[in-house]
Short mmCIF file of C-alpha atoms and ligand atoms in Angstrom, two decimals:
data_model
loop_
_atom_site.label_atom_id
_atom_site.label_comp_id
_atom_site.label_asym_id
_atom_site.label_seq_id
_atom_site.Cartn_x
_atom_site.Cartn_y
_atom_site.Cartn_z
CA MET B 8 6.04 -9.80 20.48
CA SER B 9 6.51 -12.85 18.29
CA ASN B 10 2.93 -14.07 18.75
CA LEU B 11 1.42 -10.60 18.51
CA GLY B 12 0.53 -9.59 14.96
CA GLU B 13 0.90 -6.07 13.62
CA PHE B 14 -2.84 -5.47 13.53
CA GLU B 15 -3.42 -6.79 17.05
CA LEU B 16 -0.66 -4.51 18.28
CA ILE B 17 -2.14 -1.46 16.53
CA ALA B 18 -5.54 -2.31 18.03
CA ARG B 19 -3.96 -2.22 21.51
CA LEU B 20 -2.61 1.25 20.77
CA SER B 21 -5.99 2.73 19.92
CA PRO B 22 -6.64 4.05 23.48
CA PHE B 23 -3.64 6.31 22.96
CA LEU B 24 -4.79 7.62 19.57
CA ALA B 25 -7.34 10.26 18.63
CA SER B 26 -10.45 9.30 16.72
CA ALA B 27 -12.25 11.58 14.28
CA GLY B 28 -14.07 14.54 15.79
CA ASP B 29 -14.03 18.34 15.65
CA ASP B 30 -11.16 19.37 13.38
CA LEU B 31 -9.89 15.78 13.06
CA VAL B 32 -11.76 14.64 9.96
CA VAL B 33 -10.10 11.20 9.75
CA GLY B 34 -8.31 9.78 12.79
CA HIS B 35 -6.27 6.61 13.14
CA GLY B 36 -7.27 3.44 11.32
CA ASP B 37 -7.24 4.76 7.77
CA ASP B 38 -4.47 5.15 5.18
CA ALA B 39 -3.78 8.65 6.46
CA ALA B 40 -5.21 11.11 8.95
CA VAL B 41 -6.98 14.24 7.76
CA ILE B 42 -7.11 17.48 9.73
CA ASP B 43 -9.39 20.38 8.86
CA LEU B 44 -7.34 23.57 9.22
CA ASP B 45 -9.90 26.32 8.79
CA GLY B 46 -11.49 24.68 5.77
CA ARG B 47 -8.29 23.34 4.27
CA GLY B 48 -7.78 19.61 4.56
CA VAL B 49 -4.30 18.44 5.52
CA CYS B 50 -3.64 14.74 4.98
CA LEU B 51 -0.81 13.13 6.97
CA ALA B 52 0.89 9.72 6.76
CA VAL B 53 4.18 8.10 7.78
CA ASP B 54 5.78 4.81 6.76
CA VAL B 55 9.11 3.30 7.79
CA LEU B 56 11.29 1.12 5.57
CA VAL B 57 13.84 -1.06 7.36
CA ASP B 58 16.83 -2.85 5.85
CA GLU B 59 16.25 -6.63 5.59
CA VAL B 60 12.56 -6.19 6.46
CA HIS B 61 11.21 -4.07 3.58
CA PHE B 62 14.17 -4.17 1.21
CA ARG B 63 17.47 -5.95 0.61
CA ARG B 64 20.48 -3.97 -0.40
CA ASP B 65 21.52 -6.62 -2.90
CA LEU B 66 18.15 -6.25 -4.69
CA SER B 67 17.48 -2.53 -4.37
CA SER B 68 19.87 0.35 -4.93
CA MET B 69 19.89 3.13 -2.37
CA ALA B 70 18.04 5.25 -4.94
CA ASP B 71 15.37 2.53 -5.18
CA VAL B 72 14.98 2.57 -1.40
CA GLY B 73 14.61 6.35 -1.42
CA TRP B 74 12.03 6.23 -4.19
CA LYS B 75 10.05 3.57 -2.37
CA ALA B 76 10.13 5.40 0.98
CA VAL B 77 8.40 8.35 -0.68
CA ALA B 78 6.15 6.31 -2.99
CA VAL B 79 4.54 4.23 -0.24
CA ASN B 80 3.50 7.39 1.60
CA VAL B 81 2.31 9.09 -1.57
CA SER B 82 0.24 5.96 -2.17
CA ASP B 83 -1.45 6.48 1.20
CA MET B 84 -2.24 10.05 0.11
CA ALA B 85 -3.71 8.68 -3.13
CA ALA B 86 -5.87 6.27 -1.15
CA MET B 87 -7.52 9.24 0.56
CA GLY B 88 -7.99 11.12 -2.72
CA ALA B 89 -5.32 13.59 -1.57
CA ARG B 90 -2.40 15.18 -3.41
CA PRO B 91 1.01 15.12 -1.69
CA THR B 92 2.69 18.45 -0.97
CA VAL B 93 5.73 18.08 1.31
CA ALA B 94 7.74 15.37 3.07
CA VAL B 95 10.23 15.10 5.93
CA VAL B 96 12.71 12.24 6.35
CA GLY B 97 13.92 10.37 9.43
CA LEU B 98 17.15 8.53 8.68
CA CYS B 99 18.66 5.86 10.94
CA ARG B 100 22.17 5.57 9.57
CA PRO B 101 24.48 2.63 10.34
CA PRO B 102 28.23 3.32 10.30
CA SER B 103 28.58 1.31 7.08
CA LEU B 104 26.41 3.74 5.13
CA ASP B 105 28.77 6.33 3.68
CA ALA B 106 27.87 9.82 2.52
CA ALA B 107 27.70 8.79 -1.14
CA ALA B 108 25.15 6.10 -0.30
CA VAL B 109 23.07 8.61 1.65
CA GLU B 110 23.21 10.95 -1.35
CA GLN B 111 21.93 8.13 -3.58
CA LEU B 112 19.10 7.55 -1.13
CA TYR B 113 18.18 11.22 -1.42
CA GLU B 114 18.52 11.08 -5.21
CA GLY B 115 15.82 8.38 -5.23
CA MET B 116 13.62 10.37 -2.85
CA SER B 117 14.05 13.44 -5.05
CA GLU B 118 13.09 11.48 -8.16
CA ALA B 119 9.90 10.31 -6.47
CA CYS B 120 9.19 13.84 -5.25
CA ARG B 121 9.53 15.15 -8.80
CA GLU B 122 7.29 12.36 -10.07
CA TRP B 123 4.43 13.25 -7.71
CA GLY B 124 5.01 16.95 -7.25
CA LEU B 125 6.01 17.16 -3.61
CA ARG B 126 9.03 18.72 -1.91
CA LEU B 127 11.43 17.41 0.72
CA VAL B 128 11.51 20.02 3.46
CA GLY B 129 13.65 18.51 6.21
CA GLY B 130 14.23 15.57 8.48
CA ASP B 131 16.42 14.06 11.16
CA THR B 132 19.55 11.90 11.10
CA VAL B 133 20.62 9.52 13.86
CA ALA B 134 23.41 6.97 14.16
CA ALA B 135 21.91 3.48 14.43
CA GLN B 136 22.70 -0.22 14.07
CA ALA B 137 20.42 -0.80 11.10
CA LEU B 138 19.44 1.33 8.13
CA ALA B 139 15.86 2.60 8.39
CA VAL B 140 14.17 5.38 6.47
CA SER B 141 11.01 6.98 7.77
CA VAL B 142 9.17 9.39 5.50
CA THR B 143 6.27 11.55 6.60
CA VAL B 144 4.15 13.09 3.85
CA LEU B 145 1.57 15.85 4.01
CA GLY B 146 -1.05 16.29 1.35
CA ASP B 147 -3.96 18.46 0.29
CA VAL B 148 -7.53 17.24 0.21
CA GLN B 149 -10.91 18.89 0.53
CA PRO B 150 -11.89 17.92 4.09
CA ASP B 151 -15.31 16.63 3.02
CA ALA B 152 -13.88 14.85 -0.05
CA ALA B 153 -11.39 12.57 1.73
CA VAL B 154 -12.23 8.93 0.97
CA ARG B 155 -12.17 6.72 4.05
CA ARG B 156 -12.07 2.94 4.34
CA SER B 157 -15.46 2.98 6.06
CA GLY B 158 -17.99 4.07 3.42
CA ALA B 159 -18.53 0.93 1.32
CA ARG B 160 -22.21 -0.04 0.99
CA PRO B 161 -23.91 -3.22 -0.23
CA GLY B 162 -24.41 -2.96 -3.99
CA ASP B 163 -21.24 -0.93 -4.55
CA ARG B 164 -18.82 -2.24 -7.15
CA ILE B 165 -15.20 -2.97 -6.27
CA VAL B 166 -12.62 -1.50 -8.64
CA VAL B 167 -8.84 -1.69 -8.85
CA VAL B 168 -6.31 0.68 -10.40
CA GLY B 169 -2.85 -0.77 -10.93
CA GLU B 170 -1.39 -4.24 -11.07
CA LEU B 171 -1.30 -6.94 -8.43
CA GLY B 172 1.20 -9.58 -7.41
CA GLY B 173 4.38 -8.30 -9.07
CA ALA B 174 6.53 -7.60 -6.01
CA SER B 175 5.59 -10.77 -4.15
CA ALA B 176 6.10 -12.96 -7.23
CA ALA B 177 9.62 -11.53 -7.69
CA LEU B 178 10.51 -12.27 -4.07
CA ALA B 179 9.10 -15.79 -4.37
CA GLN B 180 11.27 -16.38 -7.44
CA LEU B 181 14.35 -15.27 -5.51
CA ARG B 182 13.45 -17.44 -2.51
CA ALA B 183 13.06 -20.40 -4.85
CA GLY B 184 16.57 -19.73 -6.15
CA VAL B 185 15.52 -18.79 -9.68
CA ASP B 186 16.33 -15.52 -11.44
CA ALA B 187 13.62 -12.97 -10.79
CA ASP B 188 11.69 -11.58 -13.74
CA GLU B 189 13.05 -8.02 -14.07
CA ARG B 190 9.54 -6.61 -14.63
CA LEU B 191 8.39 -8.14 -11.35
CA LEU B 192 11.49 -7.08 -9.46
CA GLN B 193 10.91 -3.55 -10.68
CA ALA B 194 7.49 -3.59 -9.00
CA HIS B 195 9.28 -4.33 -5.72
CA ARG B 196 12.00 -1.72 -6.30
CA ARG B 197 10.00 1.15 -7.78
CA PRO B 198 6.34 1.00 -6.76
CA VAL B 199 4.04 3.48 -8.46
CA ALA B 200 1.62 5.59 -6.43
CA ARG B 201 -1.67 6.33 -8.17
CA VAL B 202 -2.30 9.94 -7.22
CA ASP B 203 -4.27 11.05 -10.28
CA ALA B 204 -6.38 7.90 -10.19
CA GLY B 205 -7.07 8.37 -6.46
CA ALA B 206 -8.25 11.92 -7.05
CA ALA B 207 -10.35 10.79 -10.02
CA LEU B 208 -11.91 7.97 -8.02
CA ALA B 209 -12.73 10.42 -5.22
CA ALA B 210 -14.35 12.70 -7.81
CA ALA B 211 -16.20 9.67 -9.24
CA GLY B 212 -17.87 9.25 -5.84
CA ALA B 213 -15.75 6.44 -4.39
CA THR B 214 -17.40 5.39 -1.14
CA ALA B 215 -14.26 3.74 0.26
CA MET B 216 -10.66 3.41 -0.84
CA ILE B 217 -7.39 1.80 0.30
CA ASP B 218 -4.01 1.19 -1.28
CA VAL B 219 -2.66 -2.35 -1.46
CA SER B 220 0.29 -2.60 0.89
CA ASP B 221 -0.54 -5.78 2.82
CA GLY B 222 -2.07 -7.68 -0.10
CA PHE B 223 -5.27 -7.25 -2.11
CA GLY B 224 -7.33 -9.62 0.04
CA ALA B 225 -6.05 -8.31 3.37
CA ASP B 226 -6.56 -4.69 2.33
CA LEU B 227 -10.02 -5.34 0.91
CA LEU B 228 -10.82 -6.97 4.25
CA HIS B 229 -9.73 -3.76 6.00
CA VAL B 230 -12.35 -1.92 3.94
CA CYS B 231 -14.97 -4.57 4.79
CA GLU B 232 -14.19 -4.34 8.51
CA ALA B 233 -14.23 -0.53 8.53
CA SER B 234 -17.46 -0.45 6.50
CA GLY B 235 -19.29 -3.39 8.12
CA VAL B 236 -19.85 -5.15 4.80
CA ALA B 237 -18.65 -8.23 2.89
CA ALA B 238 -17.01 -8.40 -0.53
CA VAL B 239 -17.00 -10.91 -3.37
CA VAL B 240 -14.33 -10.69 -6.04
CA ASP B 241 -13.85 -12.63 -9.28
CA ALA B 242 -10.37 -14.13 -9.49
CA GLU B 243 -10.10 -13.82 -13.28
CA ARG B 244 -10.94 -10.11 -13.20
CA LEU B 245 -8.08 -9.20 -10.85
CA PRO B 246 -5.39 -7.29 -12.79
CA ALA B 247 -2.27 -9.44 -12.39
CA ALA B 248 1.05 -7.75 -13.13
CA ALA B 249 2.68 -8.91 -16.37
CA GLY B 250 4.78 -11.98 -15.64
CA VAL B 251 2.94 -13.11 -12.49
CA HIS B 252 1.07 -15.98 -14.12
CA GLU B 253 4.25 -17.27 -15.78
CA ALA B 254 6.12 -17.01 -12.47
CA ALA B 255 3.37 -18.90 -10.65
CA ARG B 256 3.35 -21.66 -13.27
CA ALA B 257 7.13 -22.07 -13.08
CA LEU B 258 7.02 -22.16 -9.28
CA ASP B 259 3.99 -24.49 -9.36
CA VAL B 260 1.91 -22.27 -7.08
CA ASP B 261 -1.55 -20.77 -7.39
CA PRO B 262 -1.13 -17.31 -9.02
CA MET B 263 -3.74 -15.99 -6.56
CA VAL B 264 -1.13 -16.38 -3.82
CA PHE B 265 0.60 -13.42 -5.45
CA VAL B 266 -2.30 -11.57 -7.06
CA ALA B 267 -4.69 -11.68 -4.10
CA GLY B 268 -2.30 -12.36 -1.25
CA GLY B 269 0.93 -10.69 -2.28
CA GLY B 270 1.42 -7.22 -0.92
CA ASP B 271 3.62 -4.24 -1.76
CA ASP B 272 1.51 -3.62 -4.87
CA TYR B 273 0.35 -0.04 -4.22
CA ALA B 274 -2.63 -0.49 -6.48
CA LEU B 275 -5.77 1.32 -5.35
CA VAL B 276 -8.89 -0.60 -4.37
CA ALA B 277 -12.07 1.46 -4.24
CA THR B 278 -15.78 0.90 -3.94
CA VAL B 279 -18.17 2.93 -6.08
CA ALA B 280 -21.91 2.93 -6.69
CA ALA B 281 -22.79 1.06 -9.90
CA ASP B 282 -23.42 4.33 -11.75
CA GLY B 283 -19.91 5.51 -10.83
CA VAL B 284 -18.20 2.61 -12.60
CA PRO B 285 -17.82 4.37 -15.99
CA ALA B 286 -16.05 7.33 -14.33
CA ALA B 287 -13.86 4.91 -12.38
CA GLU B 288 -13.00 3.07 -15.60
CA ALA B 289 -12.13 6.39 -17.22
CA ALA B 290 -9.65 6.82 -14.34
CA GLY B 291 -8.00 3.51 -15.28
CA ALA B 292 -9.92 1.25 -12.93
CA VAL B 293 -11.17 -2.25 -13.67
CA GLU B 294 -14.24 -3.68 -11.98
CA VAL B 295 -13.41 -6.84 -10.02
CA GLY B 296 -16.38 -7.56 -7.78
CA GLU B 297 -19.09 -6.24 -5.52
CA VAL B 298 -19.92 -5.29 -1.98
CA ILE B 299 -22.64 -7.35 -0.31
CA GLN B 300 -24.41 -7.32 3.00
CA GLY B 301 -22.89 -9.50 5.71
CA SER B 302 -20.36 -9.62 8.46
CA PRO B 303 -16.92 -8.47 7.30
CA ALA B 304 -15.44 -11.02 4.92
CA ALA B 305 -13.69 -10.95 1.57
CA THR B 306 -14.37 -13.88 -0.75
CA LEU B 307 -12.63 -14.85 -3.97
CA ARG B 308 -14.86 -16.44 -6.62
CA LEU B 309 -12.98 -18.81 -8.93
CA PRO B 310 -13.93 -19.48 -12.56
CA ASP B 311 -15.37 -22.91 -11.64
CA GLY B 312 -17.79 -21.21 -9.24
CA SER B 313 -16.00 -22.31 -6.09
CA THR B 314 -15.01 -19.71 -3.51
CA ARG B 315 -12.07 -19.01 -1.24
CA ASP B 316 -11.77 -16.85 1.84
CA LEU B 317 -9.32 -14.04 1.21
CA ALA B 318 -8.64 -13.57 4.94
CA GLY B 319 -5.17 -14.48 6.01
CA MET B 320 -3.73 -14.25 2.51
CA GLY B 321 -2.01 -10.93 3.28
CA TRP B 322 1.40 -9.89 4.37
CA ASP B 323 2.08 -9.22 8.03
CA HIS B 324 5.60 -8.12 8.83
CA TYR B 325 5.45 -9.46 12.36
CA ARG B 326 4.67 -12.95 11.21
CA GLN B 327 6.45 -13.37 7.89
CA GLU B 328 10.01 -12.86 6.97
CA GLY B 329 10.84 -9.80 4.96
CA PRO B 330 12.44 -9.78 1.51
P1 ADP P 423 -0.94 1.61 5.68
O1 ADP P 423 -0.59 0.21 5.23
O2 ADP P 423 -2.04 2.24 4.89
O3 ADP P 423 0.29 2.49 5.83
P2 ADP P 423 -0.98 0.63 8.36
O4 ADP P 423 -1.48 -0.77 8.31
O5 ADP P 423 0.48 0.88 8.49
O6 ADP P 423 -1.57 1.45 7.12
O7 ADP P 423 -1.68 1.40 9.56
C1 ADP P 423 -3.08 1.30 9.75
C2 ADP P 423 -3.48 2.39 10.72
O8 ADP P 423 -2.85 2.21 11.98
C3 ADP P 423 -3.11 3.79 10.26
O9 ADP P 423 -4.17 4.66 10.58
C4 ADP P 423 -1.89 4.12 11.07
O10 ADP P 423 -1.80 5.51 11.31
C5 ADP P 423 -2.12 3.36 12.35
N1 ADP P 423 -0.86 2.93 12.97
C6 ADP P 423 0.00 2.00 12.53
N2 ADP P 423 1.05 1.84 13.35
C7 ADP P 423 0.87 2.72 14.35
C8 ADP P 423 1.62 3.08 15.51
N3 ADP P 423 2.79 2.47 15.81
N4 ADP P 423 1.14 4.05 16.30
C9 ADP P 423 -0.02 4.65 16.00
N5 ADP P 423 -0.79 4.36 14.94
C10 ADP P 423 -0.35 3.42 14.11
MG1 MG P 424 -2.37 2.39 2.93
#
């Protein structure tokens, strides 16, 4: 397993998974699947958070972990232009996790559910060695309005809603042994899903959309691969989270390592036709680049005119250590 990356592994699973067709509007390979149930679109996603891989219990409270377990799935709903409705929880509970801690976990999940208007409707609890929380979220979307990763076309503009680099900069500060900037650490603890913006971008005619979980560059590359296009992005237009540039300077690293390569940002990246940019901006988006013809590639353009390949700047849990 050690030399097999997450994406290579998922690719090997594709023979076992259903692709779009008939009532399956969006199959595997997107942020969430979409099923057409007699004209009503049901959007479905699951994400698992594992202790010491996705969070550290000395950095995140149990309520933070609960919030995040819901938020990352809600973010996948947002990336389809869907609105979350209900969630179920799978809890792997180690003996050390007492009932009060489990209640705090559920307090955090409830807070996130209130924030984005969904309800927890059940789950499963098993005794396990390590703490892991799996949340499955269902959402509503018009079947023909779901925004896939695959619709970007040359000439489209690339827009971003949300801030980039916060979570990864905080973790880099901690690894370097310096106190993490609380604002950045909060991005790691309490990510924000952009449901209203996702719906607004869908309404603005977004041709493709993804949420940033692996890193801006890696996730933009997913859109390029699914759409069969290339992307060029201006480094200085990328919306860095407040504190990222200062953190990068203090650590003596290129801020783009966090902004473009970071991960765990849960910003939305969408492509829209040029005439859709004003509506996207009204939804809180900033324009950062454009889609061009070419084999799938994502390129960062620096202020001096030089360019950098964004491939390989993302987070892959099989290859990198967790928090
Ligand atoms: P995201 O970051 O948006 O949650 P992932 O990178 O986790 O997306 O997954 C990409 C795609 O691969 C999704 O369509 C997801 O359903 C699918 N996928 C990931 N892991 C598995 C798995 N173990 N079995 C089946 N499908 C998977
Ligand atoms: Mg996603």
